[in-house]
CSV table of C-alpha atoms in Angstrom, one decimal:
chain,number,residue,atom,x,y,z
A,1035,UNK,CA,-19.3,-41.4,12.9
A,1036,UNK,CA,-22.3,-39.8,14.8
A,1037,UNK,CA,-24.5,-41.6,17.3
A,1038,UNK,CA,-28.0,-40.8,18.3
A,1039,UNK,CA,-28.8,-41.2,22.0
A,1040,UNK,CA,-32.6,-40.7,21.5
A,1041,UNK,CA,-32.4,-37.0,21.9
A,1042,UNK,CA,-29.1,-35.7,20.5
A,1043,UNK,CA,-26.5,-36.6,18.0
A,1044,UNK,CA,-22.9,-37.0,19.1
A,1045,UNK,CA,-19.9,-37.4,17.0
A,1046,UNK,CA,-19.2,-36.6,13.3
A,1047,UNK,CA,-20.6,-37.1,10.0
A,1048,UNK,CA,-18.6,-35.9,7.0
A,1049,UNK,CA,-17.3,-32.4,7.6
A,1050,UNK,CA,-20.2,-31.8,10.2
A,1051,UNK,CA,-19.7,-32.3,14.0
A,1052,UNK,CA,-22.3,-32.8,16.6
A,1053,UNK,CA,-22.0,-32.3,20.3
A,1054,UNK,CA,-24.1,-31.4,23.4
A,1055,UNK,CA,-23.6,-28.4,25.7
A,1056,UNK,CA,-26.0,-27.8,28.5
A,1057,UNK,CA,-28.6,-30.1,27.0
A,1058,UNK,CA,-28.5,-28.2,23.8
A,1059,UNK,CA,-27.5,-29.7,20.5
A,1060,UNK,CA,-24.6,-28.0,18.8
A,1061,UNK,CA,-23.7,-28.4,15.1
A,1062,UNK,CA,-20.5,-27.0,13.5
A,1063,UNK,CA,-18.9,-27.5,10.3
A,1064,UNK,CA,-15.0,-28.3,9.9
A,1065,UNK,CA,-13.1,-25.5,8.5
A,1066,UNK,CA,-11.7,-25.8,5.0
A,1067,UNK,CA,-8.5,-24.5,3.9
A,1068,UNK,CA,-7.7,-23.5,0.2
A,1069,UNK,CA,-4.1,-24.3,-0.2
A,1070,UNK,CA,-2.2,-21.3,-1.7
A,1071,UNK,CA,0.8,-22.1,-3.9
A,1072,UNK,CA,3.5,-19.3,-4.5
A,1073,UNK,CA,4.7,-19.1,-8.0
A,1074,UNK,CA,8.1,-18.0,-9.1
A,1075,UNK,CA,6.8,-14.6,-10.5
A,1076,UNK,CA,5.2,-13.9,-7.1
A,1077,UNK,CA,8.3,-14.7,-5.3
A,1078,UNK,CA,10.4,-12.3,-7.6
A,1079,UNK,CA,7.7,-9.6,-7.1
A,1080,UNK,CA,8.0,-10.0,-3.4
A,1081,UNK,CA,11.8,-9.8,-3.6
A,1082,UNK,CA,11.7,-6.6,-5.6
A,1083,UNK,CA,9.0,-5.1,-3.2
A,1084,UNK,CA,11.3,-6.1,-0.2
A,1085,UNK,CA,14.2,-4.3,-1.7
A,1086,UNK,CA,12.2,-1.3,-2.5
A,1087,UNK,CA,10.7,-0.9,1.0
A,1088,UNK,CA,14.2,-1.5,2.5
A,1089,UNK,CA,15.8,1.3,0.4
A,1090,UNK,CA,13.0,3.7,1.0
A,1091,UNK,CA,13.3,3.1,4.8
A,1092,UNK,CA,17.0,4.3,4.5
A,1093,UNK,CA,16.0,7.2,2.3
A,1094,UNK,CA,13.5,8.4,5.0
A,1095,UNK,CA,15.9,7.9,7.7
A,1096,UNK,CA,18.9,9.7,6.2
A,1097,UNK,CA,16.6,12.6,5.3
A,1098,UNK,CA,14.9,12.7,8.7
A,1099,UNK,CA,16.9,16.0,9.6
A,1100,UNK,CA,14.7,17.7,6.9
A,1101,UNK,CA,11.4,15.8,7.0
A,1102,UNK,CA,11.2,14.8,10.7
A,1103,UNK,CA,7.7,13.5,11.1
A,1104,UNK,CA,6.2,16.4,9.1
A,1105,UNK,CA,5.2,14.5,6.0
A,1106,UNK,CA,1.7,13.7,4.6
A,1107,UNK,CA,-0.1,10.6,5.2
A,1108,UNK,CA,0.3,9.2,1.8
A,1109,UNK,CA,4.0,9.9,1.5
A,1110,UNK,CA,5.1,6.3,1.9
A,1111,UNK,CA,3.0,4.9,-0.7
A,1112,UNK,CA,3.9,7.6,-3.3
A,1113,UNK,CA,7.7,7.0,-2.5
A,1114,UNK,CA,7.3,3.2,-2.7
A,1115,UNK,CA,5.5,3.6,-6.1
A,1116,UNK,CA,8.1,5.8,-7.6
A,1117,UNK,CA,11.1,3.7,-6.3
A,1118,UNK,CA,9.4,0.5,-7.4
A,1119,UNK,CA,9.2,1.9,-11.2
A,1120,UNK,CA,12.7,2.9,-11.0
A,1121,UNK,CA,14.1,-0.4,-9.8
A,1122,UNK,CA,11.8,-2.6,-11.7
A,1123,UNK,CA,13.2,-1.1,-14.9
A,1124,UNK,CA,16.8,-2.4,-14.1
A,1125,UNK,CA,15.8,-5.6,-12.3
A,1126,UNK,CA,17.1,-8.8,-13.6
A,1127,UNK,CA,14.5,-11.5,-12.6
A,1128,UNK,CA,16.5,-14.4,-13.2
A,1129,UNK,CA,19.6,-13.4,-11.2
A,1130,UNK,CA,17.7,-11.2,-8.8
A,1131,UNK,CA,20.1,-8.4,-9.2
A,1132,UNK,CA,19.8,-4.7,-10.4
A,1133,UNK,CA,22.0,-3.1,-13.1
A,1134,UNK,CA,22.0,0.5,-12.0
A,1135,UNK,CA,22.9,3.4,-14.3
A,1136,UNK,CA,23.5,7.0,-13.3
A,1137,UNK,CA,20.0,8.0,-14.1
A,1138,UNK,CA,18.1,5.0,-12.7
A,1139,UNK,CA,16.6,7.0,-9.9
A,1140,UNK,CA,16.0,10.2,-11.9
A,1141,UNK,CA,12.1,9.9,-11.3
A,1142,UNK,CA,12.8,10.6,-7.6
A,1143,UNK,CA,13.9,14.2,-8.5
A,1144,UNK,CA,11.1,16.5,-7.6
A,1145,UNK,CA,9.5,14.0,-5.1
A,1146,UNK,CA,7.5,16.0,-2.5
A,1147,UNK,CA,7.4,14.7,1.1
A,1148,UNK,CA,4.4,16.8,2.0
A,1149,UNK,CA,2.0,17.5,-0.7
A,1150,UNK,CA,0.1,19.9,1.6
A,1151,UNK,CA,3.1,22.3,1.4
A,1152,UNK,CA,4.9,21.6,-1.7
A,1153,UNK,CA,8.4,23.0,-2.3
A,1154,UNK,CA,7.3,23.8,-5.9
A,1155,UNK,CA,4.6,26.2,-4.4
A,1156,UNK,CA,6.9,27.8,-1.7
A,1157,UNK,CA,10.1,28.3,-3.7
A,1158,UNK,CA,9.5,29.9,-7.2
A,1159,UNK,CA,12.9,29.4,-8.6
A,1160,UNK,CA,14.7,26.9,-10.7
A,1161,UNK,CA,17.9,25.2,-9.2
A,1162,UNK,CA,20.5,23.5,-11.4
A,1163,UNK,CA,22.2,20.3,-10.1
A,1164,UNK,CA,25.5,19.3,-11.8
A,1165,UNK,CA,27.6,16.2,-10.9
A,1166,UNK,CA,31.3,16.1,-11.7
A,1167,UNK,CA,33.9,13.5,-10.5
A,1168,UNK,CA,33.8,13.7,-6.6
A,1169,UNK,CA,31.5,16.8,-6.5
A,1170,UNK,CA,27.9,17.9,-6.8
A,1171,UNK,CA,27.0,21.6,-7.3
A,1172,UNK,CA,23.6,23.3,-6.7
A,1173,UNK,CA,23.4,26.6,-8.6
A,1174,UNK,CA,20.9,29.0,-6.9
A,1175,UNK,CA,20.0,31.9,-9.1
A,1176,UNK,CA,19.5,35.5,-8.1
A,1177,UNK,CA,16.5,35.6,-5.9
A,1178,UNK,CA,13.9,38.3,-5.1
A,1179,UNK,CA,12.7,37.1,-1.7
A,1180,UNK,CA,9.3,38.8,-1.8
A,1181,UNK,CA,8.4,37.3,-5.2
A,1182,UNK,CA,10.2,33.9,-5.0
A,1183,UNK,CA,9.7,32.6,-1.5
A,1184,UNK,CA,6.3,32.2,-0.1
A,1185,UNK,CA,6.4,32.9,3.7
A,1186,UNK,CA,3.6,31.6,5.8
A,1187,UNK,CA,1.6,34.1,7.9
A,1188,UNK,CA,3.5,35.5,10.7
A,1189,UNK,CA,6.9,34.0,9.6
A,1190,UNK,CA,9.7,36.6,9.0
A,1191,UNK,CA,12.7,34.4,8.6
A,1192,UNK,CA,13.6,31.3,6.6
A,1193,UNK,CA,16.4,28.8,6.6
A,1194,UNK,CA,16.9,27.0,3.4
A,1195,UNK,CA,18.4,23.5,4.1
A,1196,UNK,CA,20.3,21.4,1.5
A,1197,UNK,CA,21.3,17.8,2.4
A,1198,UNK,CA,23.5,15.2,0.7
A,1199,UNK,CA,23.0,11.6,1.4
A,1200,UNK,CA,25.3,8.7,0.3
A,1201,UNK,CA,23.8,5.1,0.0
A,1202,UNK,CA,26.3,2.3,-1.1
A,1203,UNK,CA,23.9,-0.1,-2.7
A,1204,UNK,CA,26.7,-2.7,-3.2
A,1205,UNK,CA,27.8,-3.2,0.3
A,1206,UNK,CA,24.7,-1.9,2.2
A,1207,UNK,CA,26.2,1.0,4.0
A,1208,UNK,CA,24.9,4.6,4.3
A,1209,UNK,CA,26.6,7.8,5.3
A,1210,UNK,CA,25.0,10.4,7.5
A,1211,UNK,CA,23.6,13.3,5.6
A,1212,UNK,CA,25.7,16.5,5.4
A,1213,UNK,CA,23.7,19.6,5.7
A,1214,UNK,CA,24.3,23.2,4.5
A,1215,UNK,CA,22.1,26.3,5.0
A,1216,UNK,CA,21.2,29.6,3.6
A,1217,UNK,CA,19.3,32.0,5.7
A,1218,UNK,CA,17.0,34.7,4.4
A,1219,UNK,CA,14.7,37.3,6.0
A,1220,UNK,CA,11.5,38.9,5.0
A,1221,UNK,CA,12.8,42.4,4.7
A,1222,UNK,CA,12.4,44.9,1.8
A,1223,UNK,CA,16.0,46.2,2.4
A,1224,UNK,CA,17.2,42.7,2.0
A,1225,UNK,CA,15.0,41.5,-0.8
A,1226,UNK,CA,17.6,40.7,-3.3
A,1227,UNK,CA,20.1,37.7,-2.9
A,1228,UNK,CA,22.8,37.3,-5.5
A,1229,UNK,CA,23.3,34.0,-7.3
A,1230,UNK,CA,25.3,31.4,-5.4
A,1231,UNK,CA,26.4,27.9,-5.5
A,1232,UNK,CA,26.2,25.2,-2.8
A,1233,UNK,CA,28.6,22.3,-3.2
A,1234,UNK,CA,29.1,18.9,-1.6
A,1235,UNK,CA,31.7,16.2,-2.2
A,1236,UNK,CA,30.4,12.8,-3.5
A,1237,UNK,CA,31.6,9.3,-3.2
A,1238,UNK,CA,32.0,6.9,-6.2
A,1239,UNK,CA,29.6,4.0,-6.7
A,1240,UNK,CA,26.9,5.5,-4.4
A,1241,UNK,CA,23.3,6.6,-4.7
A,1242,UNK,CA,23.7,10.3,-4.0
A,1243,UNK,CA,20.5,12.1,-3.0
A,1244,UNK,CA,20.2,15.9,-2.7
A,1245,UNK,CA,17.4,17.1,-0.7
A,1246,UNK,CA,15.9,20.7,0.0
A,1247,UNK,CA,13.8,21.9,2.9
A,1248,UNK,CA,12.5,25.1,4.3
A,1249,UNK,CA,12.3,26.1,8.0
A,1250,UNK,CA,10.3,29.1,8.8
A,1251,UNK,CA,10.5,31.1,12.0
A,1252,UNK,CA,8.6,33.9,13.7
A,1253,UNK,CA,9.7,36.2,16.5
A,1254,UNK,CA,8.2,35.8,19.9
A,1255,UNK,CA,9.1,36.9,23.5
A,1256,UNK,CA,11.2,33.8,23.9
A,1257,UNK,CA,13.1,34.4,20.6
A,1258,UNK,CA,12.7,32.7,17.2
A,1259,UNK,CA,10.1,29.9,17.0
A,1260,UNK,CA,9.9,27.6,14.2
A,1261,UNK,CA,6.5,27.5,12.4
A,1262,UNK,CA,6.8,24.3,10.5
A,1263,UNK,CA,4.3,21.5,11.3
A,1264,UNK,CA,2.5,18.5,10.1
A,1265,UNK,CA,0.4,20.7,7.8
A,1266,UNK,CA,3.4,22.7,6.5
A,1267,UNK,CA,6.8,21.4,6.0
A,1268,UNK,CA,8.2,21.9,2.5
A,1269,UNK,CA,10.7,19.3,1.8
A,1270,UNK,CA,11.7,17.6,-1.7
A,1271,UNK,CA,14.3,15.6,-3.3
A,1272,UNK,CA,16.3,17.7,-5.8
A,1273,UNK,CA,18.4,15.0,-7.4
A,1274,UNK,CA,18.9,11.2,-7.0
A,1275,UNK,CA,22.0,10.0,-8.9
A,1276,UNK,CA,24.1,6.9,-9.0
A,1277,UNK,CA,27.7,8.1,-9.1
A,1278,UNK,CA,30.1,6.2,-11.4
A,1279,UNK,CA,32.9,3.9,-10.0
A,1280,UNK,CA,33.4,1.5,-7.2
A,1281,UNK,CA,33.0,2.7,-3.6
A,1282,UNK,CA,35.5,1.6,-1.1
A,1283,UNK,CA,34.3,1.9,2.4
A,1284,UNK,CA,36.5,4.4,4.4
A,1285,UNK,CA,38.2,2.8,7.6
A,1286,UNK,CA,36.9,5.8,9.6
A,1287,UNK,CA,33.9,8.1,9.0
A,1288,UNK,CA,30.2,8.3,9.7
A,1289,UNK,CA,29.2,5.2,7.7
A,1290,UNK,CA,26.8,2.7,9.2
A,1291,UNK,CA,25.5,-0.7,8.1
A,1292,UNK,CA,21.9,-0.5,6.7
A,1293,UNK,CA,20.9,-4.2,7.3
A,1294,UNK,CA,19.0,-3.5,10.5
A,1295,UNK,CA,15.9,-2.0,8.7
A,1296,UNK,CA,13.7,-4.6,6.9
A,1297,UNK,CA,16.6,-6.7,5.7
A,1298,UNK,CA,19.6,-5.9,3.7
A,1299,UNK,CA,20.5,-4.5,0.3
A,1300,UNK,CA,23.9,-5.8,0.2
A,1301,UNK,CA,23.0,-7.8,-2.8
A,1302,UNK,CA,22.3,-4.9,-5.1
A,1303,UNK,CA,24.5,-4.7,-8.0
A,1304,UNK,CA,25.6,-1.3,-9.8
A,1305,UNK,CA,26.8,-1.2,-13.3
A,1306,UNK,CA,30.2,0.1,-14.0
């Protein structure tokens, strides 16, 4: 309770406290907390969001040879949204597991990492991605460079980069991306490039992501200088496919645990 000393109140009445500082009456109210109770649907939603965030952190990490830091500011939100929609469709809320199928992540195909320089605006050709047992092929049609590749000003050379990334969602291991290159030049004498195929091997029971990126170069007194930047860096996902089968982690090879980034995805279950 509060007491009055003839000039000031001291003490507490209800949620109000009275005290004196430097001969001044101070009055303060007790803080009130609203208890927030988590529900099961909220916990499941948080679980799903955690898995989505974790998976996307690995996708970005393994595609960093193409993307580097040259993505747009909204990239992470857009990637989370696309992956969340894909995974929510196969999420078992009762068992907290995922029943993946080969086309679960199809919606990631065509994802642009930098909407300021979209691959769709730079590369005016259609690529066909085909999966067979143990292999993925990217068919590149005949190209007319001057009409189908948009070079930025001052750039005279381009390196088209293809990447293949494996993510084992069952055991929580990822494999370093394998890269393959095609070099082209802005030259009327070399304007036509015949059709060709880029191939990668694939592992069973993994999320296989095929990426494409474009590095442009200009000539200078010190040699070739890359012109890509935060404002211009065309990189996209060509394909995201769950391969059939069960993955057996090799004793040797460039595989690494993915548990160190925002938790683990070792509880993911893929359908057979």
